[in-house]
mmCIF file of C-alpha atoms in Angstrom:
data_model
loop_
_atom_site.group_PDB
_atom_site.id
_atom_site.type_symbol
_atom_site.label_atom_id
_atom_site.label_comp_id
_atom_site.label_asym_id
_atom_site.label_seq_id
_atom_site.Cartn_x
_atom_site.Cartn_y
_atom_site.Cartn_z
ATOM 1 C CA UNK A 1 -3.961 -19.321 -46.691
ATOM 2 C CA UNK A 2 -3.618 -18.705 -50.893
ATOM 3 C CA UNK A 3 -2.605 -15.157 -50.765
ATOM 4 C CA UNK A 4 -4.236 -14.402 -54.408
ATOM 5 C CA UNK A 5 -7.546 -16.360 -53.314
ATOM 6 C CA UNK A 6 -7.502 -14.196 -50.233
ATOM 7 C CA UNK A 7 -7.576 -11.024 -52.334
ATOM 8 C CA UNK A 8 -10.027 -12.015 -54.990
ATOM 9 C CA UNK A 9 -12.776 -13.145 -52.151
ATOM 10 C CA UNK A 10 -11.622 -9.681 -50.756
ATOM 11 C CA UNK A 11 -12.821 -7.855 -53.439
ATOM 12 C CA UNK A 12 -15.630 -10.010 -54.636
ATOM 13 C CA UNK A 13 -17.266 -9.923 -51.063
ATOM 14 C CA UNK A 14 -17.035 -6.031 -50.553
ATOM 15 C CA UNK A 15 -18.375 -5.580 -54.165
ATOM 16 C CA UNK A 16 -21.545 -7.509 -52.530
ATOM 17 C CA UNK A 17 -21.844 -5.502 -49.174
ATOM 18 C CA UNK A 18 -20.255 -8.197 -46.840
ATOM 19 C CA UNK A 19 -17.988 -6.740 -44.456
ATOM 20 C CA UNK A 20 -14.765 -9.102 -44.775
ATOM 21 C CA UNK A 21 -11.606 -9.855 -42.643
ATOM 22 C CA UNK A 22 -8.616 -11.632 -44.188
ATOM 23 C CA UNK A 23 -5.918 -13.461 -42.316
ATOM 24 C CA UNK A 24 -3.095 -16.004 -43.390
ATOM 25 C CA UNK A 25 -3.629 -18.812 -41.419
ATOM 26 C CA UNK A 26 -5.538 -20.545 -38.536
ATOM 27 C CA UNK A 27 -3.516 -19.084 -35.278
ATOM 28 C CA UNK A 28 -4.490 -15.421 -36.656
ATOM 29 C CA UNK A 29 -8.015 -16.329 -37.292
ATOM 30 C CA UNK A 30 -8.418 -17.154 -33.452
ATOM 31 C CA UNK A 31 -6.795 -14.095 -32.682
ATOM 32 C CA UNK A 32 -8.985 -11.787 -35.125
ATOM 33 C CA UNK A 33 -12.061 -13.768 -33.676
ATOM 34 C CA UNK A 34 -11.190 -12.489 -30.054
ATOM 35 C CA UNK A 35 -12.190 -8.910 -31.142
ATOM 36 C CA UNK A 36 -14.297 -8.549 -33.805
ATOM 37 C CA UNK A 37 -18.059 -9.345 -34.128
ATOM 38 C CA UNK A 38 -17.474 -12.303 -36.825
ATOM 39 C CA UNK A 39 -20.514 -14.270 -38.063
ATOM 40 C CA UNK A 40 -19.262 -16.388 -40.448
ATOM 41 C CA UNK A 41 -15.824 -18.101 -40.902
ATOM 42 C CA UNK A 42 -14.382 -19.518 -44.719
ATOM 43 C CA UNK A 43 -11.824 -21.532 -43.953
ATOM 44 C CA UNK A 44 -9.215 -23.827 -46.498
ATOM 45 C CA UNK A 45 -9.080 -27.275 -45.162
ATOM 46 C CA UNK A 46 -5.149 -27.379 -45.750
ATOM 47 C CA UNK A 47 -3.064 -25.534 -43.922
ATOM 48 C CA UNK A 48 0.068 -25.745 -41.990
ATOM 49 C CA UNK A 49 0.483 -25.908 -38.424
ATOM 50 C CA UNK A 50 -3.037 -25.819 -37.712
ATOM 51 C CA UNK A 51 -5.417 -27.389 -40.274
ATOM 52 C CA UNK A 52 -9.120 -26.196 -41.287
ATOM 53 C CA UNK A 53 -10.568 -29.253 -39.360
ATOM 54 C CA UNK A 54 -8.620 -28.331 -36.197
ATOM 55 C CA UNK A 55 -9.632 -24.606 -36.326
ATOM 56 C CA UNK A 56 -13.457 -25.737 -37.101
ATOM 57 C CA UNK A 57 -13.329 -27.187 -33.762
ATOM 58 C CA UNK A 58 -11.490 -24.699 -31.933
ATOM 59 C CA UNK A 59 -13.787 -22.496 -33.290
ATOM 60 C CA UNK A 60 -17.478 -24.453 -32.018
ATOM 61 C CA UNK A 61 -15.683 -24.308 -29.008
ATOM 62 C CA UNK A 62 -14.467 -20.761 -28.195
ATOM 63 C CA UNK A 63 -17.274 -19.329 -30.563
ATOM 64 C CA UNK A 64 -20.067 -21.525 -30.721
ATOM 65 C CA UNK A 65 -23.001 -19.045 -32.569
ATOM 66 C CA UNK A 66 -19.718 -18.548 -35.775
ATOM 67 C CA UNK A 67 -20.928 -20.618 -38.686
ATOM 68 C CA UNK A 68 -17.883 -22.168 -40.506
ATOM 69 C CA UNK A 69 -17.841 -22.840 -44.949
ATOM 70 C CA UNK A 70 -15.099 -25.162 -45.101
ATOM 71 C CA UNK A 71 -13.588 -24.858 -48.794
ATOM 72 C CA UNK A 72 -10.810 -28.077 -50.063
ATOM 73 C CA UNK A 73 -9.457 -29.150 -53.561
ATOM 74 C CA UNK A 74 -9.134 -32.335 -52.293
ATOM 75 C CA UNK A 75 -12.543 -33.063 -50.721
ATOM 76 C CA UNK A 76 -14.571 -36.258 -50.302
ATOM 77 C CA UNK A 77 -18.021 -37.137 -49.186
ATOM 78 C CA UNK A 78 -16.408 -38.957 -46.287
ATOM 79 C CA UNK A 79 -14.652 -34.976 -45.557
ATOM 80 C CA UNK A 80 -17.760 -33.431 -45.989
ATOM 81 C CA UNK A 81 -19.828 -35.721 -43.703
ATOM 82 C CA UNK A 82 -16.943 -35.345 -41.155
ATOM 83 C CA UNK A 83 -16.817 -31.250 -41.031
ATOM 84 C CA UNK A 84 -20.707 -31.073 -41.374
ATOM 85 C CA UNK A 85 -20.365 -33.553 -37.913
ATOM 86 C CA UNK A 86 -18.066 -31.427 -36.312
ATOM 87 C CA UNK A 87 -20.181 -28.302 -36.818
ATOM 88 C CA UNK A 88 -19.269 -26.544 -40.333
ATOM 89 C CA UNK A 89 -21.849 -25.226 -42.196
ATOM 90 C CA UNK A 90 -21.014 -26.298 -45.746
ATOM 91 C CA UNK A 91 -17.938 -27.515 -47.483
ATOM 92 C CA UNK A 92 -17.121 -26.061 -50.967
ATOM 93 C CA UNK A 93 -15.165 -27.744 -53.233
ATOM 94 C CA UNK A 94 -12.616 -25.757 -54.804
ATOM 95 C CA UNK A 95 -12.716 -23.476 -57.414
ATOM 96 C CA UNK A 96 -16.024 -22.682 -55.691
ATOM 97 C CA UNK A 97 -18.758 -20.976 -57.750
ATOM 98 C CA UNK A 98 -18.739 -17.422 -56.507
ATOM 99 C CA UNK A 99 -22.513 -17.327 -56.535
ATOM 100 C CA UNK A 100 -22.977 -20.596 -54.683
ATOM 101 C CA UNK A 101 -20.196 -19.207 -51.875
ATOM 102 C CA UNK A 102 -22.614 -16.163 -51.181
ATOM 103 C CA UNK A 103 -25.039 -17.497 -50.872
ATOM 104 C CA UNK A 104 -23.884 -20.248 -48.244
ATOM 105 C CA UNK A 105 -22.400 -17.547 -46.894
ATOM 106 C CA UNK A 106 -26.130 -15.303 -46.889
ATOM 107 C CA UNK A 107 -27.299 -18.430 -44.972
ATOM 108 C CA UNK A 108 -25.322 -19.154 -42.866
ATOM 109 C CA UNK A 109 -25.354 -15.337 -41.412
ATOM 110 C CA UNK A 110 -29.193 -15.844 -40.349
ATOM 111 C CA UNK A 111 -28.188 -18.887 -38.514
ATOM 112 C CA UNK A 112 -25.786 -17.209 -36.950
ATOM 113 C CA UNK A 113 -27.224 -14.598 -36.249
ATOM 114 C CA UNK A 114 -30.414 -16.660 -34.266
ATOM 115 C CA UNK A 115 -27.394 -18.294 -32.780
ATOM 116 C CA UNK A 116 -25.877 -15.371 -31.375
ATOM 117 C CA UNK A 117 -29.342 -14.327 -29.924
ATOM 118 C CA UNK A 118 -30.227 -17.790 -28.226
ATOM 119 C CA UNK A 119 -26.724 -17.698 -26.694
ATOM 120 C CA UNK A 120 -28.116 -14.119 -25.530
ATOM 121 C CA UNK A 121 -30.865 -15.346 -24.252
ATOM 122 C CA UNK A 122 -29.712 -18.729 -22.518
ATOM 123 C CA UNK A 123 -27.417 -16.117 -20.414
ATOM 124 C CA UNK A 124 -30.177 -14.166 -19.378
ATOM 125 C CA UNK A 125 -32.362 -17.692 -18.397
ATOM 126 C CA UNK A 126 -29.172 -18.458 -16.655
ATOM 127 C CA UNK A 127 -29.478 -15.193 -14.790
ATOM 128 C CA UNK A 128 -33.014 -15.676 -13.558
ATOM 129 C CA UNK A 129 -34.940 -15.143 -15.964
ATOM 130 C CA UNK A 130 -38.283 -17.113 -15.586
ATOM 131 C CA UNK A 131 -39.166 -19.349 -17.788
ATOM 132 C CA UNK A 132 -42.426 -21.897 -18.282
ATOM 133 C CA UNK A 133 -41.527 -24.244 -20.958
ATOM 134 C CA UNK A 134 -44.020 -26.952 -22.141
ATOM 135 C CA UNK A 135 -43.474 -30.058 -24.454
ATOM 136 C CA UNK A 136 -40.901 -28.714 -27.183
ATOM 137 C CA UNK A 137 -39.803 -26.349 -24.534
ATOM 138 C CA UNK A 138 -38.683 -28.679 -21.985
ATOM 139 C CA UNK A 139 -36.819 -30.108 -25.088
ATOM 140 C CA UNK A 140 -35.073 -26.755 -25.822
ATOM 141 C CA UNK A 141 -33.824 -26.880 -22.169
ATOM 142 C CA UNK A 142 -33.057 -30.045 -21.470
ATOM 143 C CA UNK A 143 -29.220 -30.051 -20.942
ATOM 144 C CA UNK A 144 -29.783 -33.845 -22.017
ATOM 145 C CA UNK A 145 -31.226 -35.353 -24.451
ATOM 146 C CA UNK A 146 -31.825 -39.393 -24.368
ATOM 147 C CA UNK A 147 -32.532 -40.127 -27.685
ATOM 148 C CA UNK A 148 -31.104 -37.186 -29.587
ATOM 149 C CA UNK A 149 -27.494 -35.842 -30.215
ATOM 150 C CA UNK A 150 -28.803 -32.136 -30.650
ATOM 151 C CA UNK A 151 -28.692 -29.797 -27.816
ATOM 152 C CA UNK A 152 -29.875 -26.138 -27.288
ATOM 153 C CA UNK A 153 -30.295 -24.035 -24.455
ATOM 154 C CA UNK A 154 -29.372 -26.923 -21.909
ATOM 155 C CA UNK A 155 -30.314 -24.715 -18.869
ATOM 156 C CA UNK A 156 -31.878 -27.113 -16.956
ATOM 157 C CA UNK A 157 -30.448 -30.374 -15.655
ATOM 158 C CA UNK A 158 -32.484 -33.050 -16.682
ATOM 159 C CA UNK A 159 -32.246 -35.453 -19.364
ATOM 160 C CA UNK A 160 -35.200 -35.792 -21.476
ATOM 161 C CA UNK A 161 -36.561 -38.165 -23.896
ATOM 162 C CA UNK A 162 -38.352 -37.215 -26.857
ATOM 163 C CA UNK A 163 -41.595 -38.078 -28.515
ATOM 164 C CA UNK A 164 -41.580 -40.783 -25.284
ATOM 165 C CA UNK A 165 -45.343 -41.536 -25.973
ATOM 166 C CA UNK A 166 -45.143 -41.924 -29.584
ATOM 167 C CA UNK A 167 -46.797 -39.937 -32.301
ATOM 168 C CA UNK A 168 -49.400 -38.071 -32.588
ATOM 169 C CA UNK A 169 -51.908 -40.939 -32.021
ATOM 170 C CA UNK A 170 -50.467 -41.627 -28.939
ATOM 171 C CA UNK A 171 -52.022 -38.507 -27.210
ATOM 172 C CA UNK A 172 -53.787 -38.737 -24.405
ATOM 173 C CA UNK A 173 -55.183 -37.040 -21.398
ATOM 174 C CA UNK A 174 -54.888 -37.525 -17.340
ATOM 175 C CA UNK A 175 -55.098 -36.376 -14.404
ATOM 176 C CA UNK A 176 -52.337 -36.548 -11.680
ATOM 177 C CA UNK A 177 -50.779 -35.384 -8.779
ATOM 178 C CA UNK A 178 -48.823 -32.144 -8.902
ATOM 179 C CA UNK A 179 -46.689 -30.935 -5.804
ATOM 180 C CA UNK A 180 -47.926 -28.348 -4.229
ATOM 181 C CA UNK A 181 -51.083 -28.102 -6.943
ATOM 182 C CA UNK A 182 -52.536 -31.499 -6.129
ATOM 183 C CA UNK A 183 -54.182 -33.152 -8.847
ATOM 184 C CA UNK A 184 -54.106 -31.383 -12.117
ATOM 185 C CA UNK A 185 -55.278 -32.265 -15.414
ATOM 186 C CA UNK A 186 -52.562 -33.225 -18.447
ATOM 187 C CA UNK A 187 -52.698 -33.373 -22.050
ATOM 188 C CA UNK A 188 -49.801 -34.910 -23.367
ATOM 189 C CA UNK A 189 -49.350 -34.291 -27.473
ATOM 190 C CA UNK A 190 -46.389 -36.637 -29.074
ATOM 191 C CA UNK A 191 -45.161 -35.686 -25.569
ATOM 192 C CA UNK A 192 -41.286 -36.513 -24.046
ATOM 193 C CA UNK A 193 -40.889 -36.812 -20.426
ATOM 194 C CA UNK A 194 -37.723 -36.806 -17.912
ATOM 195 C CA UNK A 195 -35.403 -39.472 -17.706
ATOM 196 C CA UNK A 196 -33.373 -38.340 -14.984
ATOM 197 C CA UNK A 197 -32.793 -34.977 -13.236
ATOM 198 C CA UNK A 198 -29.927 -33.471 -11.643
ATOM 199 C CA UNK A 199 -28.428 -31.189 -9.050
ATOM 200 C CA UNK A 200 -30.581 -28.204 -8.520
ATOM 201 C CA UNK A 201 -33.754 -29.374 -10.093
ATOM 202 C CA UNK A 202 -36.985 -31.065 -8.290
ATOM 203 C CA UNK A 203 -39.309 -33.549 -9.857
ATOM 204 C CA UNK A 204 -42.880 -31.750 -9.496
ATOM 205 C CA UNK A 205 -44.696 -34.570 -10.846
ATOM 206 C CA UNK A 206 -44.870 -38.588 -12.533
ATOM 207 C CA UNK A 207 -47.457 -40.211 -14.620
ATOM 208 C CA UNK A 208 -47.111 -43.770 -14.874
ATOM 209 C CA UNK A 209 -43.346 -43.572 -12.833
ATOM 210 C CA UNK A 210 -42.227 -41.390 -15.079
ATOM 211 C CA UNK A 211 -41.125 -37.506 -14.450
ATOM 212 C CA UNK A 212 -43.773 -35.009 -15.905
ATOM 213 C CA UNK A 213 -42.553 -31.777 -14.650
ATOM 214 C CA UNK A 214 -39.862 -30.553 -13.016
ATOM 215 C CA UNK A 215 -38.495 -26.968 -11.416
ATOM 216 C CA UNK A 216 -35.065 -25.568 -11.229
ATOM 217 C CA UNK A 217 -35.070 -22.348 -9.509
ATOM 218 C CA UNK A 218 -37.455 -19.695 -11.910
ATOM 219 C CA UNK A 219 -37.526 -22.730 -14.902
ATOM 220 C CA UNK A 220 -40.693 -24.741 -14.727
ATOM 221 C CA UNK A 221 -40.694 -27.522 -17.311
ATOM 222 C CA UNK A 222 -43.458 -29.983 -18.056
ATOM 223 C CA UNK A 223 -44.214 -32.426 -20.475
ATOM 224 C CA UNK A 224 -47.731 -31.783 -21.233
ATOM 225 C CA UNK A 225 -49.808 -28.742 -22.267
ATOM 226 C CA UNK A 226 -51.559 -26.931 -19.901
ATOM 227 C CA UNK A 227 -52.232 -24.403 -21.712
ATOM 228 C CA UNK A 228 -54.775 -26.595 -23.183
ATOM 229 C CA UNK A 229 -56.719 -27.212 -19.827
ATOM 230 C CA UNK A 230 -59.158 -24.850 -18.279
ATOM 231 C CA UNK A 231 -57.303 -25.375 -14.924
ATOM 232 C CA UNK A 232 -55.371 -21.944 -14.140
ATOM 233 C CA UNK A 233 -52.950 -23.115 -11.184
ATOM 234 C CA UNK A 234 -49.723 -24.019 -13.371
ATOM 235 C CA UNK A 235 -49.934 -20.537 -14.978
ATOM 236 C CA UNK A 236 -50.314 -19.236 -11.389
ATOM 237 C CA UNK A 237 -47.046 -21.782 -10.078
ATOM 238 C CA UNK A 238 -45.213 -19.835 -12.891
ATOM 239 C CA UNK A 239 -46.681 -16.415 -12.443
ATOM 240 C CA UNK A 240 -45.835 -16.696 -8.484
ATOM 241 C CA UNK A 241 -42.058 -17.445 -9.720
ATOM 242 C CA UNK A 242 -42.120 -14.490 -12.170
ATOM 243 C CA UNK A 243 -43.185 -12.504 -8.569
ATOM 244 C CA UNK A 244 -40.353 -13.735 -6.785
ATOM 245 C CA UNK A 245 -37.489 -11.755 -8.410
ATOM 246 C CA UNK A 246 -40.271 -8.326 -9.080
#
């Protein structure tokens, strides 16, 4: 909201290519963001009416593939950890170096950028699309997860735990009952598995009383690796779902 700040970054930023949008305070930000294709938000921490902190999480909630630099002359570590918490990318420290700002800024375009395409693609999955996802996969999906505050795609309602059988020397093999498959063989690599599942999605299979695999509509998700098995009826499972919408 520092008119003369506003005008310098102006100039500095379309000196280096960036396309840049200026606006005096928080309320017009959410109105700019509404239409036009924005990437990347700087934002001053104090401001009336509607502080930096407040439009950081208006913005993660309206916009959530817009990376936020959050810039104060009054900032803390105990700030910083706070807006890097609630979802900003970086918090300057004002009079930021110019240099350092750009390329923050340079950065934080790419992730948005991969942002804006998973958010792309987690509407199309939510469309139909089919999808077989294995170990990290079923991770990516998960709209849970048990032991982790991060979330990503969350198209498919289970919770899942992560590395649930330990690291990497806790990988084994089995064999076990699949629905539909019968018994199939598993290899399970620093593997999670399903807590719980919810509405809309079917437990396909349980090793030791634990969910394996699971199926919500065209999204198969499974623990192991079956890729890594010579057996060929999972791939065919998913192959018959890809079929079903052809």
């Amino acid at each position: 909201d520092d008119q003369a700040l506003l005008k310098t970054y102006q100039k500095l930023f379309t000196l280096k290519g960036f396309d840049i949008i200026t606006c005096n305070n928080a309320a017009e930000a959410l109105e700019l963001l509404k239409n036009n294709p924005v990437s990347v938000v700087i934002t001053d921490v104090i401001m009336p009416k509607m502080d930096g902190m407040q439009l950081l999480r208006e913005i993660k909630k309206q916009y959530s593939f817009v990376e936020v630099i959050m810039l104060t002359a009054e900032g803390s570590i105990a700030d910083a950890v706070g807006a890097v918490k609630a979802g900003a990318f970086s918090y300057l420290v004002k009079p930021a170096d110019i240099e350092e700002m750009m390329t923050s800024v340079k950065h934080a375009q790419k992730l948005s950028n991969a942002n804006s395409e998973n958010e792309r693609l987690k509407a199309q999955i939510e469309k139909g699309l089919p999808v077989f996802a294995t170990c990290a996969g079923l991770i990516l999906l998960a709209a849970e997860l048990g032991n982790d505050d991060r979330r990503w795609f969350q198209t498919l309602p289970v919770t899942v735990k992560r590395n649930a059988y330990g690291r990497q020397l806790g990988s084994f093999y089995t064999e076990e009952a699949f629905q539909g498959q019968g018994v199939v063989p598993m290899k399970f690599i620093r593997a999670p598995y399903i807590e719980s599942v919810g509405e809309g999605a079917e437990a396909m299979a349980r090793v030791d009383g634990n969910i394996v695999a699971v199926r919500c509509g065209r999204q198969l998700g499974l623990s192991f690796h079956p890729e890594l098995c010579s057996d060929p009826r999972l791939h065919q499972l998913f192959l018959s779902l890809v079929s079903q919408g052809s």
